[in-house]
XYZ file of C-alpha atoms in Angstrom:
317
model
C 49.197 55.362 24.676
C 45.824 57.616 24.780
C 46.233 57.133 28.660
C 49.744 58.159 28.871
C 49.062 61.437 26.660
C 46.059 62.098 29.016
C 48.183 61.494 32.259
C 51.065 64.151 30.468
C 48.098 66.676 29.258
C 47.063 66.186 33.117
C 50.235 67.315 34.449
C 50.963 69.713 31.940
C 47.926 71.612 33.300
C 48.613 71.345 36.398
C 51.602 72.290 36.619
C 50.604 75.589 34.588
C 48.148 75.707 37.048
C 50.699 76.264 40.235
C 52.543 78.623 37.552
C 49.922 81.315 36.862
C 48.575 80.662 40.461
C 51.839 81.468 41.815
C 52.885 84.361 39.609
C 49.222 85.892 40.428
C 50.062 85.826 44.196
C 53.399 87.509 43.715
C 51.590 90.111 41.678
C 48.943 90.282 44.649
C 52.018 90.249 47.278
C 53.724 92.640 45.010
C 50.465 95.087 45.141
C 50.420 94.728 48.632
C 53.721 96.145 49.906
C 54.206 98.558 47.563
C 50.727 100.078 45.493
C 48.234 100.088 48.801
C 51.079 101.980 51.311
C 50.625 104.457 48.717
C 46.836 104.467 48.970
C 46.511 103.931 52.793
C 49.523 105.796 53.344
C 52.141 104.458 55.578
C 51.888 102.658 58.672
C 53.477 105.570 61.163
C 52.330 103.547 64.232
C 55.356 101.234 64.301
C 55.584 102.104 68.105
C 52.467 100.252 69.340
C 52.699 97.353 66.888
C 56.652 96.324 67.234
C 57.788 98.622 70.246
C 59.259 101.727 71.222
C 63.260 100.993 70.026
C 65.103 99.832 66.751
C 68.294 98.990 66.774
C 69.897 99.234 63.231
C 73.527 97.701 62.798
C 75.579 99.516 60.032
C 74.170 102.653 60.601
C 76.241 105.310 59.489
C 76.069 105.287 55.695
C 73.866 103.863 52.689
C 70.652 101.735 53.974
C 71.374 101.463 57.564
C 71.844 105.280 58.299
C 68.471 105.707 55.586
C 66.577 102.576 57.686
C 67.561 104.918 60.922
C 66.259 108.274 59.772
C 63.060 106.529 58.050
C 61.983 104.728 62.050
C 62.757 108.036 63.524
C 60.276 109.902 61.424
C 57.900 107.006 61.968
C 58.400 107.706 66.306
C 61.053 104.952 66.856
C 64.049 105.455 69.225
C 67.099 104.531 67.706
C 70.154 102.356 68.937
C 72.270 103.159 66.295
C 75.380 100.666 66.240
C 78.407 101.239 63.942
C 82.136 101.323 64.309
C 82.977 104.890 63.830
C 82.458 107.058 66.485
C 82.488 110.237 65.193
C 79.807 109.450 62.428
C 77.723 107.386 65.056
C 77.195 110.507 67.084
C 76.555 113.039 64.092
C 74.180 110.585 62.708
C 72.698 110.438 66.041
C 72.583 114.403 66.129
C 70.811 114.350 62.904
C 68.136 111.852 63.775
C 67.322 113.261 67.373
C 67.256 117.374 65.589
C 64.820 115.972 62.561
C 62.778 113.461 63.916
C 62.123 114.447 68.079
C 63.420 110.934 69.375
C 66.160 109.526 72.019
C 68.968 108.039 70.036
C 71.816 105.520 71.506
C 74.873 104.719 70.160
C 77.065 101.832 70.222
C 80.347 101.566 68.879
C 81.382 98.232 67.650
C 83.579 96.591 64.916
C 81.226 93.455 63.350
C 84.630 92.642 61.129
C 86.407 91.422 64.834
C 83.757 88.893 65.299
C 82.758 86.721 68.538
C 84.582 89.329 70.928
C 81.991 92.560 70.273
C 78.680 90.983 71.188
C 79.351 90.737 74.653
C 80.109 94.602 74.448
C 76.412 94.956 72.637
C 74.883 92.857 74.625
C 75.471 94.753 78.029
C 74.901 98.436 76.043
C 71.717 96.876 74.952
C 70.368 95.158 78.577
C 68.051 98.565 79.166
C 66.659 98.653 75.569
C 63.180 97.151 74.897
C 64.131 96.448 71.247
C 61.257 96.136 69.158
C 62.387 96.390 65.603
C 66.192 94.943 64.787
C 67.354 95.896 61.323
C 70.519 93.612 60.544
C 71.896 96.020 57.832
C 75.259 96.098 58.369
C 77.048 94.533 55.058
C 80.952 94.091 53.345
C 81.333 93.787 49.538
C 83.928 92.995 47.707
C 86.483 96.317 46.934
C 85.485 95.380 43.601
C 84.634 92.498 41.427
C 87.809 89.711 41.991
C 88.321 86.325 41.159
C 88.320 84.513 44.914
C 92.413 83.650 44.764
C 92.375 87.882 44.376
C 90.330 88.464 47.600
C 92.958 89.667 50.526
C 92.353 87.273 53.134
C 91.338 89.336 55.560
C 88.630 91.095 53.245
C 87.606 87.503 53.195
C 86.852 87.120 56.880
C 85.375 90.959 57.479
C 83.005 89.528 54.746
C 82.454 86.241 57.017
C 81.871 88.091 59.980
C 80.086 90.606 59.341
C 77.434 89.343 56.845
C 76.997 85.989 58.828
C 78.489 86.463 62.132
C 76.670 89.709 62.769
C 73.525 88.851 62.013
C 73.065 85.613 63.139
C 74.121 86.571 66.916
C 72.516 89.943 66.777
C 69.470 87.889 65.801
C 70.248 85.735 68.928
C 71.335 88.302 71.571
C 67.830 89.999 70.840
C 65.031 87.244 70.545
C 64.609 86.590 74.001
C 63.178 90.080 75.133
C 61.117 90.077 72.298
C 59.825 86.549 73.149
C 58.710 87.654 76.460
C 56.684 90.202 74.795
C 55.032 88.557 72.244
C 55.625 90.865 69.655
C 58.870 92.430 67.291
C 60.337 92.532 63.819
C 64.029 91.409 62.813
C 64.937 92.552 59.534
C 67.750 90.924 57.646
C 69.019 92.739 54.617
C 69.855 90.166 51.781
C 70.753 90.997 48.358
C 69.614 90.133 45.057
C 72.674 88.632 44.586
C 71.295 85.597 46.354
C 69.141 84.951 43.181
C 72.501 82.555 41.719
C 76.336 82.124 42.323
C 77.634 85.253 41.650
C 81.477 85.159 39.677
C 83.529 87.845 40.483
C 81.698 88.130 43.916
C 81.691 84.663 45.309
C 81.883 85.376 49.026
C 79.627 88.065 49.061
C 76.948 86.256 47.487
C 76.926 83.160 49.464
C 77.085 84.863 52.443
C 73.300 86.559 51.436
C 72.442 83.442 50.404
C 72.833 82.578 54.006
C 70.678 85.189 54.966
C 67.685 84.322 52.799
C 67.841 80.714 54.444
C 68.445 82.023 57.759
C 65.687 84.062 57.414
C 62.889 81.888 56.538
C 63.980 79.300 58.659
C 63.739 81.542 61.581
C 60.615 82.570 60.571
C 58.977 78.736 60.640
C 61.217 78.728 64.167
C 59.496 82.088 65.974
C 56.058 82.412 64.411
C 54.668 81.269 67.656
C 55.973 83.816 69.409
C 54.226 86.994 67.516
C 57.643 87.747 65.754
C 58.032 89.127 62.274
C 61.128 87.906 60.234
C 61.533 90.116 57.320
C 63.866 89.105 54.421
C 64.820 91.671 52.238
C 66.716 91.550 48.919
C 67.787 94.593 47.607
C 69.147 94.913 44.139
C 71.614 98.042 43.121
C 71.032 100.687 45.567
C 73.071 103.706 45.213
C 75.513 103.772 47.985
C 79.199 103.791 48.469
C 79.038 99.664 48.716
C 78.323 99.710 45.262
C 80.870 102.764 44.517
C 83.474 100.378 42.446
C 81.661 101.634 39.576
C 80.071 104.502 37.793
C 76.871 102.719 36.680
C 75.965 102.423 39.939
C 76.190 105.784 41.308
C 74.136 107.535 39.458
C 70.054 107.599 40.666
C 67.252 106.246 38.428
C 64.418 104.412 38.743
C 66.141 100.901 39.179
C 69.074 102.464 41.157
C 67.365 104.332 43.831
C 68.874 106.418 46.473
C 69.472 104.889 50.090
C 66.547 107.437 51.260
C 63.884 106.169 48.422
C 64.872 102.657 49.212
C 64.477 102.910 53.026
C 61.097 104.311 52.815
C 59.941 101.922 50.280
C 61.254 99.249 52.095
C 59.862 100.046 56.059
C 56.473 100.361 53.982
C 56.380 96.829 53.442
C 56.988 95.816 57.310
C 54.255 93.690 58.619
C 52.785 93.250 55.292
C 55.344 91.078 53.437
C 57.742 88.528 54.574
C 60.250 87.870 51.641
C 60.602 91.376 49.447
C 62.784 93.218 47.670
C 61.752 96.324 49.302
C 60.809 98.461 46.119
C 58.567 98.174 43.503
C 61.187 98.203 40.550
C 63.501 95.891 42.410
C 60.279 93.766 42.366
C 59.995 93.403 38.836
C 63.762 92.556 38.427
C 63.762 90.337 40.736
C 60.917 88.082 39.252
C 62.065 88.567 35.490
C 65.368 87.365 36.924
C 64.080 84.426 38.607
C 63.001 83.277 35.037
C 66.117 82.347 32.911
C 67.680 78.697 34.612
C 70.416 79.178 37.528
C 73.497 78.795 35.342
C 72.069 81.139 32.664
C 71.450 83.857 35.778
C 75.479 82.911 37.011
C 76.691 83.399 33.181
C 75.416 86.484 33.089
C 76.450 87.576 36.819
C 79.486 86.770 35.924
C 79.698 89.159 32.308
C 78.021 92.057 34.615
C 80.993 91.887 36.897
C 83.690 91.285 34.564
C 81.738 94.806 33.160
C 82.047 96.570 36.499
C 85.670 95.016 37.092
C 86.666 97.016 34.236
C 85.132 99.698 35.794
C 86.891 100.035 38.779
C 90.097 99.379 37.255
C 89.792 102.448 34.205
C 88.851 104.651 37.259
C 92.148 103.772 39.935
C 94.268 104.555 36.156
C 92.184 107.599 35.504
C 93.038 108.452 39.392
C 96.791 107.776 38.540
């Protein structure tokens, strides 16, 4: 009996151990992309470490258009690709008047799947793409149980969050293989944390991303690639617009502008992030409670937000 109770005391240190080892390297991570940016400053040479273009996919709004604007100022020429014209090109205006750099558009629909990459893929054969930001993102309309979901909304959410980034990811890595050196970022969500009621689809589809992500990275680490995983929690944008809670700034619902810069501050320095410091600390404090705690309460947020969305259309009525 003494031996068993020393074997159990054994493990039970141990395993506290790995506990506080691994909470003190997120904290050290967690210092790392987002307190010594701020003391160093930012790393404006982006050029001469990843290359001379970014391409950023859902670029006209929210994160993408923010991630754009953010490379430019940083010296990056921008391939901006997005499937409204009209904003493409005043986007484009906007980035070449503020930040001094060629811009490229590219219109394409990610929601119409296998048929638009061979479209990309020949706008794209002249680009030495350094930095690929796979942004572009559907939601739900609002929070709905699955049998709810118009089909369609159901496949734009396919394609576009799995289809889009997985063959972007593809169409690009060769070029940067022969060079030795780039950075594909793939923006998650924190939604990836658990199952997320109310948002099924969405969720699993960034919890495809995650895995994508860090398998790729195990896949191309050979090659002088970065693979960047980034998981965003609420973020101020019109993807999140099905409610009033979320439009509104504050500290842990930033603007796409304070996100973006956040975030490209933590290229090269951390793999997995949220991408700002306060998403940082939900994201761990999250990661504490057990998964089907995390989905319970997923699920109450949305039901929250459903209610939302559906006292605003009656309000609109």
């Amino acid at each position: 009996m003494d031996v068993l109770i020393a074997i159990l005391a054994l493990l039970g240190c141990v395993l506290l151990g790995w506990l506080l080892a691994d909470s003190l390297w997120s904290l050290i991570l967690g210092c790392k992309a987002h307190v010594w940016p701020h003391i160093k400053g930012p790393d404006a040479d982006l050029v001469s470490r990843f290359g001379s273009w970014a391409v950023v996919t859902g670029s006209t709004d929210g994160i993408g258009k923010a991630y754009a604007m953010e490379l430019g100022k940083r010296g990056v020429n921008i391939v901006l690709v997005s499937r409204n014209k009209q904003k493409l090109e005043e986007v484009a205006n906007e980035i070449e008047r503020e930040c001094q750099v060629n811009t490229k558009v590219v219109v394409a629909d990610f929601s119409k799947g296998q048929t638009v990459f061979d479209y990309i893929e020949r706008e794209l054969r002249e680009i030495p793409v350094g930095i690929l930001v796979n942004n572009v993102g559907r939601n739900y309309t609002h929070p709905m149980y699955l049998a709810e979901v118009p089909e369609q909304e159901l496949w734009d959410i396919l394609n576009i969050n799995i289809g889009a980034t997985t063959m972007m990811t593809r169409m690009i890595l060769p070029q940067m293989q022969n060079r030795k050196r780039g950075a594909i970022i793939n923006v998650s969500s924190g939604s990836e944390l658990q199952p997320l009621p109310l948002m099924t689809v969405y969720a699993a589809s960034k919890v495809f991303v995650k895995s994508f992500s860090e398998a790729l990275r195990y896949e191309y680490q050979k090659d002088g690639i970065t693979i960047q995983h980034l998981s965003p929690l609420f973020v101020n944008t019109k993807m999140n617009a099905f409610s009033h809670r979320l439009q509104t700034n504050s500290v842990f619902v930033p603007d796409a502008k304070t996100y973006a810069h956040n975030a490209l501050n933590t290229l090269g320095k951390v793999n997995s992030t949220t991408g700002y410091w306060a998403h940082g600390i939900q994201y761990a404090l999250t990661k504490i409670p057990p998964v089907w705690i995390r989905t319970y309460i997923g699920g109450l947020m949305n039901q929250v937000f459903r209610k939302d969305y559906f006292k605003s259309q009656s309000s609109e009525l």
